[in-house]
């Protein structure tokens, strides 16, 4: 029996109330949406913004990923998601190679870190503030996908 069927059928033996089917579907949808990549994205944006506030002018945001016994760290310049379940990080390794990580929200695990800025003659990149502004603008609806890139 599905959640909607259970909630709309009622059960006299347990004295459970009968719920309108459309309300039950709405509750089920909200529960599902709370696990969308867009929700994880929002949390990650806030974490990045908070972390970047503490950085000095010589450092920028980076991440370290550990999987299969290997560690990879890179400078982050792009963050996105694809609902219902994928998060995407794009960035650059210290040697200049471009990297992109697309990972399921159930598998995501990373360490935010301060990395020396890559271009010494330019200001350190900050993506958290830009991501936070875009998050606030888009909070009125649930998006299917979203990507942000800094220059």
Short mmCIF file of C-alpha atoms in Angstrom, two decimals:
data_model
loop_
_atom_site.label_atom_id
_atom_site.label_comp_id
_atom_site.label_asym_id
_atom_site.label_seq_id
_atom_site.Cartn_x
_atom_site.Cartn_y
_atom_site.Cartn_z
CA UNK A 1 0.00 0.00 0.00
CA UNK A 2 1.44 3.41 -0.96
CA UNK A 3 1.69 6.37 1.39
CA UNK A 4 -1.17 8.14 -0.42
CA UNK A 5 -3.37 5.03 -0.33
CA UNK A 6 -2.65 4.53 3.38
CA UNK A 7 -3.40 8.16 4.25
CA UNK A 8 -6.60 8.36 2.21
CA UNK A 9 -8.05 4.99 3.18
CA UNK A 10 -8.02 5.50 6.93
CA UNK A 11 -8.11 2.61 9.35
CA UNK A 12 -10.96 2.26 11.83
CA UNK A 13 -9.05 -0.28 13.93
CA UNK A 14 -6.32 2.27 14.67
CA UNK A 15 -8.67 5.29 14.81
CA UNK A 16 -6.66 7.07 12.10
CA UNK A 17 -8.38 9.96 10.35
CA UNK A 18 -9.03 9.88 6.63
CA UNK A 19 -7.03 12.50 4.73
CA UNK A 20 -8.02 14.19 1.50
CA UNK A 21 -6.10 12.48 -1.34
CA UNK A 22 -4.83 15.76 -2.82
CA UNK A 23 -3.46 16.82 0.58
CA UNK A 24 -1.76 13.45 1.01
CA UNK A 25 -0.13 13.78 -2.42
CA UNK A 26 1.04 17.30 -1.55
CA UNK A 27 2.64 16.02 1.68
CA UNK A 28 4.31 13.20 -0.23
CA UNK A 29 5.62 15.67 -2.83
CA UNK A 30 7.02 18.01 -0.16
CA UNK A 31 8.78 15.11 1.55
CA UNK A 32 10.33 14.08 -1.78
CA UNK A 33 11.37 17.66 -2.62
CA UNK A 34 13.11 18.04 0.73
CA UNK A 35 15.56 15.41 -0.54
CA UNK A 36 16.12 17.04 -3.92
CA UNK A 37 19.60 18.08 -4.97
CA UNK A 38 18.37 21.70 -4.92
CA UNK A 39 17.99 21.46 -1.12
CA UNK A 40 21.50 20.03 -0.72
CA UNK A 41 22.75 22.76 -3.08
CA UNK A 42 21.19 25.45 -0.87
CA UNK A 43 22.92 24.04 2.20
CA UNK A 44 26.27 23.77 0.42
CA UNK A 45 25.95 27.39 -0.80
CA UNK A 46 25.46 28.59 2.76
CA UNK A 47 28.42 26.52 3.98
CA UNK A 48 30.68 27.90 1.24
CA UNK A 49 29.59 31.47 1.97
CA UNK A 50 30.24 31.05 5.70
CA UNK A 51 33.64 29.45 5.04
CA UNK A 52 34.71 32.20 2.62
CA UNK A 53 33.96 34.94 5.16
CA UNK A 54 36.89 33.63 7.19
CA UNK A 55 39.37 33.54 4.28
CA UNK A 56 42.09 36.15 3.89
CA UNK A 57 42.81 37.89 0.59
CA UNK A 58 45.47 35.34 -0.39
CA UNK A 59 43.21 32.28 -0.22
CA UNK A 60 40.15 31.01 -2.05
CA UNK A 61 37.71 28.15 -1.61
CA UNK A 62 38.79 24.66 -2.46
CA UNK A 63 37.52 21.18 -1.81
CA UNK A 64 39.21 17.91 -1.05
CA UNK A 65 37.52 14.70 -2.04
CA UNK A 66 38.60 11.33 -0.74
CA UNK A 67 37.39 8.17 -2.41
CA UNK A 68 38.86 4.83 -3.39
CA UNK A 69 41.93 5.60 -1.28
CA UNK A 70 42.89 8.67 -3.31
CA UNK A 71 42.54 12.32 -2.40
CA UNK A 72 41.89 15.07 -4.93
CA UNK A 73 41.80 18.75 -4.09
CA UNK A 74 40.84 21.57 -6.42
CA UNK A 75 39.85 25.22 -6.56
CA UNK A 76 36.06 25.54 -6.93
CA UNK A 77 34.70 28.00 -9.46
CA UNK A 78 31.36 26.40 -10.30
CA UNK A 79 28.59 24.68 -8.41
CA UNK A 80 25.34 23.29 -9.76
CA UNK A 81 22.68 20.63 -9.33
CA UNK A 82 20.31 18.50 -11.32
CA UNK A 83 17.13 17.46 -9.52
CA UNK A 84 16.32 15.09 -8.16
CA UNK A 85 19.72 13.87 -6.99
CA UNK A 86 22.94 15.18 -8.61
CA UNK A 87 25.36 17.84 -7.37
CA UNK A 88 28.09 19.19 -9.66
CA UNK A 89 31.39 20.82 -8.70
CA UNK A 90 33.69 22.29 -11.36
CA UNK A 91 37.11 23.70 -10.75
CA UNK A 92 40.81 23.62 -11.43
CA UNK A 93 43.67 21.55 -10.07
CA UNK A 94 46.86 23.31 -8.99
CA UNK A 95 48.48 22.31 -12.30
CA UNK A 96 45.70 24.09 -14.25
CA UNK A 97 43.79 20.97 -15.30
CA UNK A 98 40.00 21.39 -15.32
CA UNK A 99 38.00 18.97 -13.20
CA UNK A 100 34.32 18.26 -12.82
CA UNK A 101 32.67 16.11 -10.19
CA UNK A 102 29.08 14.98 -10.61
CA UNK A 103 27.90 13.02 -7.64
CA UNK A 104 24.69 11.63 -6.19
CA UNK A 105 23.57 13.46 -3.04
CA UNK A 106 23.72 10.21 -1.06
CA UNK A 107 27.42 9.83 -1.87
CA UNK A 108 28.64 13.38 -1.49
CA UNK A 109 31.38 13.96 1.03
CA UNK A 110 33.94 16.75 0.76
CA UNK A 111 36.20 18.92 2.85
CA UNK A 112 36.08 22.69 2.33
CA UNK A 113 39.56 24.13 2.50
CA UNK A 114 41.50 27.34 2.03
CA UNK A 115 43.81 27.08 -0.98
CA UNK A 116 46.35 29.72 -2.03
CA UNK A 117 44.83 31.76 -4.85
CA UNK A 118 45.80 30.52 -8.27
CA UNK A 119 46.44 33.87 -9.95
CA UNK A 120 48.62 35.90 -7.58
CA UNK A 121 48.07 39.19 -9.45
CA UNK A 122 44.25 39.00 -9.18
CA UNK A 123 41.91 39.09 -6.19
CA UNK A 124 41.00 35.71 -4.69
CA UNK A 125 37.86 34.17 -6.23
CA UNK A 126 34.77 34.21 -4.06
CA UNK A 127 31.82 32.13 -5.17
CA UNK A 128 29.79 31.97 -1.95
CA UNK A 129 28.36 35.48 -2.10
CA UNK A 130 27.34 35.14 -5.74
CA UNK A 131 25.78 31.73 -5.09
CA UNK A 132 23.95 33.04 -2.02
CA UNK A 133 22.48 35.96 -4.02
CA UNK A 134 21.26 33.58 -6.72
CA UNK A 135 19.84 31.22 -4.10
CA UNK A 136 17.76 34.03 -2.59
CA UNK A 137 16.47 35.09 -6.01
CA UNK A 138 15.40 31.56 -6.90
CA UNK A 139 13.91 30.41 -3.57
CA UNK A 140 10.36 31.11 -4.69
CA UNK A 141 10.30 27.96 -6.84
CA UNK A 142 11.92 24.52 -7.04
CA UNK A 143 14.22 24.37 -10.03
CA UNK A 144 15.03 21.28 -12.04
CA UNK A 145 18.64 22.29 -12.51
CA UNK A 146 20.86 25.23 -11.81
CA UNK A 147 24.46 26.10 -12.47
CA UNK A 148 26.59 29.06 -11.47
CA UNK A 149 30.04 29.94 -12.72
CA UNK A 150 32.41 32.63 -11.52
CA UNK A 151 34.98 34.37 -13.64
#
